[in-house]
C-alpha cells in the first residue's frame, strides 16, 4: 500500500516549522540575503502522476546548485564517459566553493556538484551548445512542463559582482589548461544557470526522469540509459550535498542535490521525486529545515534506497 503522502507532508511541515527560523540565508550573494527566512514548502510527485504538496510548494526560489544536476545530465548526454576525464566523481570532503584540492589535483575538480566541477561541466556545455545557459533553461522548462521558468537576472548580476571565488576557480582551472571557454563567458553562463527560479513542484517534476531509469514519465522520452541514470544518482548520493553527503546518506538515504537558495531535490528510484525548500542554511550550505524534512520523509514513508 502506498504511504499517505498528504498526511506525511502535513506532519513534516509542522514538525520542522521551528527549524525554519534557525538557519542562515546565503548572504554571500547579496540578493539572496533579502529572502525572508521563515518559509517552507515541499512537493512529492510520483511516477504514476500523483502530486502532493504542503506550504509554499508553488513558490519559486533560486535553484542555485540544483542546476548542477541538470547541467551534468546535459553534458553527460553529450560526452558520455569521456566527461569523467574532465571532472571526477569522488566526494570532495571540502566546502562546495573550496579551491584547495584544485592545486594538488592539477585543476581537475573532484566531482560535478562542487562549484569547480560545475564550471568544468559548464565549459563542456559552452562548447557543445550555442548558448549554454539557455540550453539548461530550456531543458528545465521541458522537464518541468512550465514554459515560463526564467532566469532571475538580478540574482545572476548580484552573484557576478561578488563571485570572486568562482572567478578565481575558473582562472585557476584555465591555468592548468582545463577550461577552454573564455572565463567571462563561462562565469556568465554559470551564474545564469544558478539564478533560475523554480518551485518545489516544478523541480520535483523535472527530476522524475532520474527516478524512472532515465525516461521522462510524462512523455516517454528517454534522456539517459538506465545505467547512466544509475550513475548520476550514485554521484548525487555521494557528492550532491557536499561535505555533508555522508551525513545525508546516513540520515536521509536518498540521492539528493541541494542549493544555497534553500532547495533540495531527492529521488526515490522507481517511485518518486521530492523537493523541499526553506531558505535558512546550515554550516555546509544545505537547507536546515529541508534536510530535516527529508530525514523525516524517508522515516515516515519508509522509502529510502537502503
Ligand atoms: O556558485 C555559487 O556559490 C552559487 N551560485 C551556488 C552554490 C550552491 O548552491 C551551493 N549549494 N549548496
CSV table of N, CA, C and O and ligand atoms in Angstrom, one decimal, residues 28-29 64-65 68 96 115 159 166 190-191 194 242 258-261 284-286, ligand 1:
chain,number,residue,atom,x,y,z
A,28,UNK,N,26.3,35.6,1.0
A,28,UNK,CA,27.4,36.0,0.1
A,28,UNK,C,27.0,36.3,-1.3
A,28,UNK,O,27.7,36.8,-2.1
A,29,UNK,N,25.7,36.0,-1.6
A,29,UNK,CA,25.1,36.5,-2.8
A,29,UNK,C,24.1,37.5,-2.4
A,29,UNK,O,23.0,37.2,-1.8
A,64,UNK,N,19.9,27.8,-7.7
A,64,UNK,CA,21.4,27.7,-7.4
A,64,UNK,C,22.0,26.4,-7.8
A,64,UNK,O,21.8,26.0,-8.9
A,65,UNK,N,22.6,25.7,-6.9
A,65,UNK,CA,23.4,24.5,-7.2
A,65,UNK,C,22.5,23.3,-7.7
A,65,UNK,O,23.1,22.3,-8.2
A,68,UNK,N,23.1,22.3,-11.1
A,68,UNK,CA,24.3,21.4,-11.5
A,68,UNK,C,23.8,20.0,-11.9
A,68,UNK,O,24.5,19.3,-12.7
A,96,UNK,N,31.7,23.5,-0.7
A,96,UNK,CA,31.4,23.5,-2.2
A,96,UNK,C,32.2,24.5,-3.0
A,96,UNK,O,32.3,24.4,-4.2
A,115,UNK,N,31.5,23.7,-6.9
A,115,UNK,CA,31.5,24.8,-7.9
A,115,UNK,C,32.5,24.5,-9.0
A,115,UNK,O,32.2,24.8,-10.2
A,159,UNK,N,25.4,37.9,-8.2
A,159,UNK,CA,26.4,37.0,-8.0
A,159,UNK,C,27.7,37.3,-8.8
A,159,UNK,O,28.8,37.1,-8.4
A,166,UNK,N,34.4,32.0,-7.4
A,166,UNK,CA,34.2,31.3,-8.6
A,166,UNK,C,35.1,31.8,-9.8
A,166,UNK,O,35.6,31.0,-10.6
A,190,UNK,N,27.4,30.2,-16.0
A,190,UNK,CA,27.2,29.5,-14.7
A,190,UNK,C,26.3,30.3,-13.8
A,190,UNK,O,25.4,29.8,-13.2
A,191,UNK,N,26.5,31.6,-13.7
A,191,UNK,CA,25.7,32.4,-12.8
A,191,UNK,C,24.3,32.4,-13.2
A,191,UNK,O,23.3,32.4,-12.4
A,194,UNK,N,22.6,29.2,-12.3
A,194,UNK,CA,22.3,29.2,-10.8
A,194,UNK,C,21.1,30.0,-10.5
A,194,UNK,O,20.4,29.8,-9.5
A,242,UNK,N,27.6,18.0,-0.8
A,242,UNK,CA,28.9,18.5,-0.4
A,242,UNK,C,29.5,17.7,0.7
A,242,UNK,O,29.4,16.5,0.8
A,258,UNK,N,21.4,19.8,-3.3
A,258,UNK,CA,21.0,21.0,-2.6
A,258,UNK,C,21.4,22.2,-3.4
A,258,UNK,O,22.3,22.1,-4.2
A,259,UNK,N,20.9,23.3,-3.0
A,259,UNK,CA,21.4,24.6,-3.5
A,259,UNK,C,21.3,25.7,-2.4
A,259,UNK,O,20.5,25.5,-1.4
A,260,UNK,N,22.1,26.7,-2.5
A,260,UNK,CA,22.1,27.7,-1.4
A,260,UNK,C,20.9,28.6,-1.4
A,260,UNK,O,20.7,29.5,-0.5
A,261,UNK,N,20.0,28.5,-2.4
A,261,UNK,CA,18.7,29.1,-2.3
A,261,UNK,C,17.8,28.4,-1.3
A,261,UNK,O,16.7,28.9,-1.0
A,284,UNK,N,27.0,23.8,6.2
A,284,UNK,CA,27.5,23.3,4.9
A,284,UNK,C,26.9,23.8,3.7
A,284,UNK,O,27.2,23.5,2.6
A,285,UNK,N,25.9,24.7,3.9
A,285,UNK,CA,25.2,25.3,2.8
A,285,UNK,C,24.0,24.6,2.3
A,285,UNK,O,23.5,24.8,1.2
A,286,UNK,N,23.5,23.6,3.2
A,286,UNK,CA,22.3,22.9,2.8
A,286,UNK,C,21.2,23.4,3.7
A,286,UNK,O,21.4,23.8,4.8
B,1,LIG,O1,28.4,29.4,-7.1
B,1,LIG,C1,27.8,29.6,-6.1
B,1,LIG,O2,28.4,29.8,-5.0
B,1,LIG,C2,26.3,29.6,-6.1
B,1,LIG,N1,25.8,30.1,-7.3
B,1,LIG,C3,25.8,28.2,-6.0
B,1,LIG,C4,26.3,27.4,-4.7
B,1,LIG,C5,25.4,26.5,-4.2
B,1,LIG,O3,24.2,26.5,-4.4
B,1,LIG,C6,25.9,25.5,-3.2
B,1,LIG,N2,24.9,24.8,-2.6
B,1,LIG,N3,24.6,24.5,-1.5
